[in-house]
Tab-separated table of C-alpha atoms and ligand atoms in Angstrom:
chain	number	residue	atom	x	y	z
A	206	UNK	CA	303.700	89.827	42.972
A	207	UNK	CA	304.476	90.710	46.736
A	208	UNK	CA	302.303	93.325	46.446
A	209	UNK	CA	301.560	92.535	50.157
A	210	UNK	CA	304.622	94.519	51.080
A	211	UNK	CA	303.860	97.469	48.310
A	212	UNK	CA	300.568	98.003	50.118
A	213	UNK	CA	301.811	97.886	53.915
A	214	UNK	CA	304.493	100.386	53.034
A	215	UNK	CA	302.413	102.466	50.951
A	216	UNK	CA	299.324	103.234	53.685
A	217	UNK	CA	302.416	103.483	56.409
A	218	UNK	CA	303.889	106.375	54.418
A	219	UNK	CA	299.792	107.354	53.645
A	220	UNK	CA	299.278	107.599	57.121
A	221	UNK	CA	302.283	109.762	58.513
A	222	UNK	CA	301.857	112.180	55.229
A	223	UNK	CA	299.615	114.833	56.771
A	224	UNK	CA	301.422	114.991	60.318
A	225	UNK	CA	304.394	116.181	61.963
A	226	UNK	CA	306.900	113.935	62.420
A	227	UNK	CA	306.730	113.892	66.200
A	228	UNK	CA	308.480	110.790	68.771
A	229	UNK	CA	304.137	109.903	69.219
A	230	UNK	CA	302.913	110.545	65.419
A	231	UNK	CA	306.195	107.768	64.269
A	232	UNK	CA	305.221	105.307	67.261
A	233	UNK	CA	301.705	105.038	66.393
A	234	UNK	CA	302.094	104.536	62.918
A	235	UNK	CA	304.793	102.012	62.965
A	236	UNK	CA	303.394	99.992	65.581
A	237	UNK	CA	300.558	99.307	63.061
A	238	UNK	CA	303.609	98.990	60.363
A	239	UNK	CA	305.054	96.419	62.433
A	240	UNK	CA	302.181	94.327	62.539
A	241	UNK	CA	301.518	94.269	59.340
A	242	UNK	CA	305.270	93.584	58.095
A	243	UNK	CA	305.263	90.307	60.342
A	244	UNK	CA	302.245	89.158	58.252
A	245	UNK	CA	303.657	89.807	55.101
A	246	UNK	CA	306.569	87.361	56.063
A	247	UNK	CA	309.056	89.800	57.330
A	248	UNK	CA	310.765	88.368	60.409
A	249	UNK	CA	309.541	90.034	63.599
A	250	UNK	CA	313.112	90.849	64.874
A	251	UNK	CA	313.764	91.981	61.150
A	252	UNK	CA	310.866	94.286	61.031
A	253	UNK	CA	312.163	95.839	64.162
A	254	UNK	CA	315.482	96.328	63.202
A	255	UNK	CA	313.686	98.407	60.253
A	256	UNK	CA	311.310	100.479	61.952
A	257	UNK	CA	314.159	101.387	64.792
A	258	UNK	CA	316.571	102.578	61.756
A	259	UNK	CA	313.783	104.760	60.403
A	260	UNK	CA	312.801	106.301	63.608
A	261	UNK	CA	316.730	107.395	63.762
A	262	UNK	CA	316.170	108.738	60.168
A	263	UNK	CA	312.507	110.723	60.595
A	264	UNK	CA	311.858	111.553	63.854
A	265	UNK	CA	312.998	115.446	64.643
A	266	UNK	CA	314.314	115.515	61.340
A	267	UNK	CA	312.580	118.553	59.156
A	268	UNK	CA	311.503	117.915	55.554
A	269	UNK	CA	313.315	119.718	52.875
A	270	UNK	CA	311.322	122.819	51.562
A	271	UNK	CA	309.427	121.910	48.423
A	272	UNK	CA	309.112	118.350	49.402
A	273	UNK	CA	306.230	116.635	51.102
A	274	UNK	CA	306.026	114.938	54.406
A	275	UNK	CA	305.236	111.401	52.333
A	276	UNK	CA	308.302	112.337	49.662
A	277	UNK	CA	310.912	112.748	52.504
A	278	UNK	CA	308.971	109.586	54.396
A	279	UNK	CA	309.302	107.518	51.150
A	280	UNK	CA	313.273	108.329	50.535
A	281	UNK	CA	314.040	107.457	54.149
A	282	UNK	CA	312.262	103.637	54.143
A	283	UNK	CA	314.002	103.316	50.377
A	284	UNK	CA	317.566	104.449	52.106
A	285	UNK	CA	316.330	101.923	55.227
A	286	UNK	CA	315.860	99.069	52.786
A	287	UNK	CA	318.443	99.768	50.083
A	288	UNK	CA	320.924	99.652	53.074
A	289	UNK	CA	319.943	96.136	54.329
A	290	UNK	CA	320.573	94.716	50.105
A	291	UNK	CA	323.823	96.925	49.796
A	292	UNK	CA	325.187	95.454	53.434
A	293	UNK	CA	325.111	92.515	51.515
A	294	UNK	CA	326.960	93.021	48.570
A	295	UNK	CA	325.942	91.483	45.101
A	296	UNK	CA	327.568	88.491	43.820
A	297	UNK	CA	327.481	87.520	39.925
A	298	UNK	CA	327.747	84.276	39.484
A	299	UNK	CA	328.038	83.643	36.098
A	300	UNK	CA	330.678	86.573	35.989
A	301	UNK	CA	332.558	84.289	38.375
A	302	UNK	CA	332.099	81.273	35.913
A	303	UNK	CA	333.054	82.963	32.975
A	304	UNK	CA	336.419	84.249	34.613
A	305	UNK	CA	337.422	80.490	35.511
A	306	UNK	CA	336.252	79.102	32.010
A	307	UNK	CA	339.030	77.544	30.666
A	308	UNK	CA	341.165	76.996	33.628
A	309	UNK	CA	342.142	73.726	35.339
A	310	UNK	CA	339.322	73.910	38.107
A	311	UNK	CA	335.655	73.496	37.614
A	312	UNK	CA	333.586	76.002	39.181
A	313	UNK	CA	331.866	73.967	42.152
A	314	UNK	CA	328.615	75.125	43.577
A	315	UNK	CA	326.827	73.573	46.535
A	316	UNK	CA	323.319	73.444	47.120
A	317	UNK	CA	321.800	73.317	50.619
A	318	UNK	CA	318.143	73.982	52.474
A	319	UNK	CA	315.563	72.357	53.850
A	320	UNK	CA	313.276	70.041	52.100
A	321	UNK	CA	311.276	70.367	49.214
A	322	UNK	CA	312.330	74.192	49.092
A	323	UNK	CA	313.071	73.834	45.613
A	324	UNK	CA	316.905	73.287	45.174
A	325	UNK	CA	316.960	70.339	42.966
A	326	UNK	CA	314.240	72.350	40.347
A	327	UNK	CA	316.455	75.899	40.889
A	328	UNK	CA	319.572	73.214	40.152
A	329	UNK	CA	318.175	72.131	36.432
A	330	UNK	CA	317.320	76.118	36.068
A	331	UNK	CA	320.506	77.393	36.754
A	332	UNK	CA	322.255	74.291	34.368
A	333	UNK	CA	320.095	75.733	31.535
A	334	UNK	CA	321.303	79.331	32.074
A	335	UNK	CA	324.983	78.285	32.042
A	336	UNK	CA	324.008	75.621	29.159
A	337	UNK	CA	322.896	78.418	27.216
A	338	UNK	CA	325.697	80.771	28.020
A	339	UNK	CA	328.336	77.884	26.292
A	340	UNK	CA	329.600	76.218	29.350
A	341	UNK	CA	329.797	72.759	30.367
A	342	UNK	CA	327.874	71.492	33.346
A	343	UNK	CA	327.693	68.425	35.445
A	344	UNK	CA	325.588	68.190	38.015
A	345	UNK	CA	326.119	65.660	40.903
A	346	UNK	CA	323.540	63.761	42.196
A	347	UNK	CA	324.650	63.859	46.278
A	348	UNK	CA	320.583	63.494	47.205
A	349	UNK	CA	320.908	59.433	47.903
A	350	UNK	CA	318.435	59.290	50.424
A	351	UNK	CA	314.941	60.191	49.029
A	352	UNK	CA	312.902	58.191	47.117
A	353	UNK	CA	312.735	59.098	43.404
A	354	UNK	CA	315.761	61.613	44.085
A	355	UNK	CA	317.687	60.456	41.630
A	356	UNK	CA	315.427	59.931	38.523
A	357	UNK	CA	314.170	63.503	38.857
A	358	UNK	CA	317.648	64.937	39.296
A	359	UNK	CA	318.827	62.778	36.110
A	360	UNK	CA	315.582	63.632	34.320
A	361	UNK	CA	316.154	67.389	34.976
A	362	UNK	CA	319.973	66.982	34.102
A	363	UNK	CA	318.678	65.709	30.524
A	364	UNK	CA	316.304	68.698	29.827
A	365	UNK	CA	318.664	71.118	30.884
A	366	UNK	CA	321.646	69.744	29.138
A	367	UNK	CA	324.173	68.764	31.679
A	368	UNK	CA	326.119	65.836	32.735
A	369	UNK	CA	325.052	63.650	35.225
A	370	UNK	CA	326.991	61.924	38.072
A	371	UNK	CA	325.572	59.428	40.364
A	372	UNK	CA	326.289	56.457	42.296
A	373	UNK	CA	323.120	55.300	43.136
A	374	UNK	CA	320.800	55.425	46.372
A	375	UNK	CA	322.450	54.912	49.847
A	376	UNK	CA	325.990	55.909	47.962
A	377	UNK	CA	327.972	58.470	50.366
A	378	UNK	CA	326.638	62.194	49.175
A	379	UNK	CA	330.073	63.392	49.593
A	380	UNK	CA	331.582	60.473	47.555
A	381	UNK	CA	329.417	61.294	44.599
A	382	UNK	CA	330.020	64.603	44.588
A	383	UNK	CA	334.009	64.372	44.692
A	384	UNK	CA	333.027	61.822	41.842
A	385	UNK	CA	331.531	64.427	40.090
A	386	UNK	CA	334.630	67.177	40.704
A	387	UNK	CA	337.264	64.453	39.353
A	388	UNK	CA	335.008	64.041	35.855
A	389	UNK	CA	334.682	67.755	36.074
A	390	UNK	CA	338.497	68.007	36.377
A	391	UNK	CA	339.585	65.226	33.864
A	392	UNK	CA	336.706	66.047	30.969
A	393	UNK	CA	336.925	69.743	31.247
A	394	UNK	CA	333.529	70.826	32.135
A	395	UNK	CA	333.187	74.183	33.243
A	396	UNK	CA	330.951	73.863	36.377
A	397	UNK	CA	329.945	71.490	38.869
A	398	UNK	CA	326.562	71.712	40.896
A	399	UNK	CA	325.962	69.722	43.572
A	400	UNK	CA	322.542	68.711	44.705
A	401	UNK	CA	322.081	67.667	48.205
A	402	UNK	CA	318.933	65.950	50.314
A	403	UNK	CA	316.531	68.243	52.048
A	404	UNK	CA	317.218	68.288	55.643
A	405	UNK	CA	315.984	69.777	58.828
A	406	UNK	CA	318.296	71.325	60.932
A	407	UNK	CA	317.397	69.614	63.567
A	408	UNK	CA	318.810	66.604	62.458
A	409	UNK	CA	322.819	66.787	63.777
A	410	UNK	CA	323.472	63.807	61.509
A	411	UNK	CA	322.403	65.567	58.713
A	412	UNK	CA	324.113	68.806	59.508
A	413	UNK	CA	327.171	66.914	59.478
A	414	UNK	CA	326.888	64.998	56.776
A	415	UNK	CA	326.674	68.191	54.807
A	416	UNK	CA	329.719	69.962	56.306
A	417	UNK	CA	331.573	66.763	55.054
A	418	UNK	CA	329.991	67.210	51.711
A	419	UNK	CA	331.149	70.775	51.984
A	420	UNK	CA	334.727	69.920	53.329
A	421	UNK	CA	335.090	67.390	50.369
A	422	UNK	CA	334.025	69.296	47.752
A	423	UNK	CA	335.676	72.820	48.798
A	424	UNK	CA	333.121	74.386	46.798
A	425	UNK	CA	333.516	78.488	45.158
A	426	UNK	CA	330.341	78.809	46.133
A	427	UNK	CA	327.679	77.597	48.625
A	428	UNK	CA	323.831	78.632	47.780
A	429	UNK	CA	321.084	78.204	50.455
A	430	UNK	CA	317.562	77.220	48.865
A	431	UNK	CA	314.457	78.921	50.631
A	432	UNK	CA	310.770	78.932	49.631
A	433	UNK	CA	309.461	82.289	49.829
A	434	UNK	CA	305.927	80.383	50.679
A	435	UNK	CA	306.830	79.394	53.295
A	436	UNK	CA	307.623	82.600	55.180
A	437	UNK	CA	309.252	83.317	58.661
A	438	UNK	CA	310.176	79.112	58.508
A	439	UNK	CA	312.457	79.917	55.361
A	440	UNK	CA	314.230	82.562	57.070
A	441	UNK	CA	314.367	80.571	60.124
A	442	UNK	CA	316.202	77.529	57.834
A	443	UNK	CA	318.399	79.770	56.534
A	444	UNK	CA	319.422	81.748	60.185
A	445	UNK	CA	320.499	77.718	61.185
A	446	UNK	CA	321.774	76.537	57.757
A	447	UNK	CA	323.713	79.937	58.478
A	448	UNK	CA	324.919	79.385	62.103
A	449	UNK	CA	325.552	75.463	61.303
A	450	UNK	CA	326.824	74.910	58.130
A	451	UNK	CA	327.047	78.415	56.518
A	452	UNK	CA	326.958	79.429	53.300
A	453	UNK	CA	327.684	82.003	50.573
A	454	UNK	CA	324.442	83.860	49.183
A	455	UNK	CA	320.815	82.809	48.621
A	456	UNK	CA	318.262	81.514	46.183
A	457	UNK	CA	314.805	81.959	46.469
A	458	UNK	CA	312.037	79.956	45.217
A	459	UNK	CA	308.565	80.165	44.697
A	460	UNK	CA	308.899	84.338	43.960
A	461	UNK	CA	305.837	83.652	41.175
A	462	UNK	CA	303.120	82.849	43.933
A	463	UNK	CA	304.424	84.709	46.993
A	464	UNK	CA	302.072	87.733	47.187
A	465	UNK	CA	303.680	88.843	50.431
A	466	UNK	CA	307.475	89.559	49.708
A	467	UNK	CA	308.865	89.449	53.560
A	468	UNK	CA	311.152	86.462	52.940
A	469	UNK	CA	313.373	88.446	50.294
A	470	UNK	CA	314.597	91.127	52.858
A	471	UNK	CA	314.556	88.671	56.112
A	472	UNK	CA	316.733	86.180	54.186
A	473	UNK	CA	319.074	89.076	53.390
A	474	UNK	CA	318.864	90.826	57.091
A	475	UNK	CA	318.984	87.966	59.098
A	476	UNK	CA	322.084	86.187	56.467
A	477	UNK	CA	324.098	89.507	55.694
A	478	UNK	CA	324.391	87.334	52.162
A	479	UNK	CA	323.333	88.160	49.216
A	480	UNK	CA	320.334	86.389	46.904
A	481	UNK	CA	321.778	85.531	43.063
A	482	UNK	CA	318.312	84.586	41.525
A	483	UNK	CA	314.848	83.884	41.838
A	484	UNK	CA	312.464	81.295	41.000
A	485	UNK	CA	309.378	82.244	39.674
A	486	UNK	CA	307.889	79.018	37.949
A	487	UNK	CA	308.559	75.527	37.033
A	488	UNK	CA	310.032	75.693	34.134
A	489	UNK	CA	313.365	75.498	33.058
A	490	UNK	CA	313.558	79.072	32.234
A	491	UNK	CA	311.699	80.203	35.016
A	492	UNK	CA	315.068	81.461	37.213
A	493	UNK	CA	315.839	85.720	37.259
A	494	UNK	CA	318.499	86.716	38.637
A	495	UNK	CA	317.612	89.371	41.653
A	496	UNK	CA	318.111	93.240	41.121
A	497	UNK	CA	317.544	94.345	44.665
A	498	UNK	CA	317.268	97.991	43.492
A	499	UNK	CA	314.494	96.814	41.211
A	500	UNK	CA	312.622	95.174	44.163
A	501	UNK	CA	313.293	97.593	46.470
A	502	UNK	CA	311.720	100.137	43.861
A	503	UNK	CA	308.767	97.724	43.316
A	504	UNK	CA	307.623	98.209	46.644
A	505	UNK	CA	307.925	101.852	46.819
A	506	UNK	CA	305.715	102.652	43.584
B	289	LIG	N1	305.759	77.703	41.467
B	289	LIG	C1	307.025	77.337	41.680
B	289	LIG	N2	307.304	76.087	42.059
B	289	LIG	C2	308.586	75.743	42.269
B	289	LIG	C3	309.648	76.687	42.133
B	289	LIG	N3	310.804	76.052	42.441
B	289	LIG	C4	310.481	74.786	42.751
B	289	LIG	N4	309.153	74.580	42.657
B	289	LIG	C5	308.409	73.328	42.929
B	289	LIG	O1	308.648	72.940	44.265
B	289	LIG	C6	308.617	71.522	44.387
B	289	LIG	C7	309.847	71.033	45.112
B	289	LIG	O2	310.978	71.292	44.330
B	289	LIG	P1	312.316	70.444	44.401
B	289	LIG	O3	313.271	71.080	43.478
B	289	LIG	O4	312.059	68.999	44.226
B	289	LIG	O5	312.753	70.723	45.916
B	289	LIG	P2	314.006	70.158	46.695
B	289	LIG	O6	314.499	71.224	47.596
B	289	LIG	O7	314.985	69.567	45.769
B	289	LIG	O8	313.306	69.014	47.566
B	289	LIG	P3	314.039	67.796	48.337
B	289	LIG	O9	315.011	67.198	47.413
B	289	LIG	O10	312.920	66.869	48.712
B	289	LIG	O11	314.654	68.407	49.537
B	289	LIG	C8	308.501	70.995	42.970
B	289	LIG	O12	307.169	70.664	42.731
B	289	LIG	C9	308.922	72.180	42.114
B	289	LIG	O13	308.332	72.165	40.834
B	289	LIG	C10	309.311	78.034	41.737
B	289	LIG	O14	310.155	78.917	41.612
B	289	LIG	N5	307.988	78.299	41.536
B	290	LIG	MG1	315.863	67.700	45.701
């Protein structure tokens, strides 16, 4: 997968290999680099940011003796990139969950993102993991709006194990998901994940009704949902989600048909949060969590 980024950075690094590393040689090649990052899903004002930290890096510099022009070019756009994952810290969630096990709070998660980015799936995913691990889930169905919301939430609650709260359609989200903290609390489950209604964010009403879910809830943790199929859109969802509502780290769906790979690092640039997993399928098992230095490396073969 996302060997759309692989190949851009790979003929960029091709093309300055042969040349001195003048102010002109850098310019020409990452203007095509540029280009060819924004149609691979990288943001544009991400893609700058990139190129402008590299030029600080290369240009002038002189390349160590015994190492080629494309070695010392490759090292540089690794530092570039490892930089923008590192700014961002990594966050283990289930290290988080198993510290708390046992205590008198649940663990509270809240999902947010636009619709039909994938939370509710990502939701039943993560439930398995923890299922699987030994904890005790419940996941609250706060999506009252949507037609057929709440049978596929309670259906995916079933295969994956956990406990399901709901109050029914047109129910206040943020009732059903203090609903869903108070069984937490009085049965002793270990973790509580909260599945909201797509929104736009666009719609104020919406935006609000989420902070309230938010304020309610006071949740550990608040994960924004983005399909990586949908490119610069999902990074524009989460800059607003971001700026409006704000949230904790990312998840991002869709990883096992994106062929590009942009939405990974513009999510992370534009955010300065880190992404916890992946989705790469439909199935329940389908959900990796993300090594950036393993993705970083995949795209520097
Ligand atoms: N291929 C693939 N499909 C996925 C992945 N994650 C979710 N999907 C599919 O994306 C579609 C939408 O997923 P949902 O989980 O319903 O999305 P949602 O964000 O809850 O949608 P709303 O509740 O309408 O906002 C479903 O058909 C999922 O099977 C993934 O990682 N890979
Ligand atoms: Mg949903």
């Amino acid at each position: 997968m996302q060997q759309g980024l692989s190949r851009v950075f790979r003929e960029f690094v091709r093309s300055l290999a042969y040349k001195e590393i003048t102010p002109e040689s850098f310019d020409e090649a990452s203007s095509k680099l540029l280009l060819e990052l924004v149609e691979n899903n990288v943001a544009l004002e991400v893609a700058e940011g990139l190129i402008a930290q590299l030029r600080e890096r290369v240009v002038g510099r002189s390349v160590k003796r015994g190492s080629s022009v494309a070695e010392f070019i490759r090292e540089e756009l690794k530092a570039v990139l490892l930089d923008v994952f590192e700014r961002a810290g990594v966050f283990n969630l289930e290290r988080e969950v198993s510290v708390r096990k046992g205590g008198a709070e649940p663990y509270k998660v809240v999902f947010l993102g636009p619709n039909g980015h994938g939370k509710t799936t990502t939701i039943g995913k993560l439930a398995y993991r923890l299922r699987l691990r030994g904890y005790r889930v419940v996941i609250a169905a706060a999506d009252t709006f949507r037609a057929g919301a709440i049978e596929q939430v309670s259906q995916i609650a079933s295969m994956s194990g956990a406990f399901l709260v709901s109050l029914g359609y047109g129910a206040d989200p943020a009732a059903v998901a203090y609903e869903a903290v108070e069984r937490a609390r009085k049965q002793g489950f270990d973790v509580v994940l909260v599945d909201t209604a797509g929104r736009m964010h666009t719609r104020r009403n919406l935006m609000d009704e989420m902070r309230k879910i938010i304020r309610v809830v006071e949740p550990d943790f608040r994960v924004f949902v983005g399909d990586a199929l949908t490119g610069n859109d999902a990074v524009e969802m989460a800059r607003t989600f971001f700026e409006e509502v704000g949230f904790d780290g990312s998840i991002v769906t869709k990883f096992d048909a994106d062929t590009k790979g942009g939405v990974v690092l513009s999510i992370v640039y534009t955010t300065g949060r880190p992404i916890l997993y992946v989705g790469a399928g439909q199935k329940l098992e389908d959900l990796h969590p993300f090594d950036f230095r393993n993705f970083v490396d995949s795209l520097l073969d």
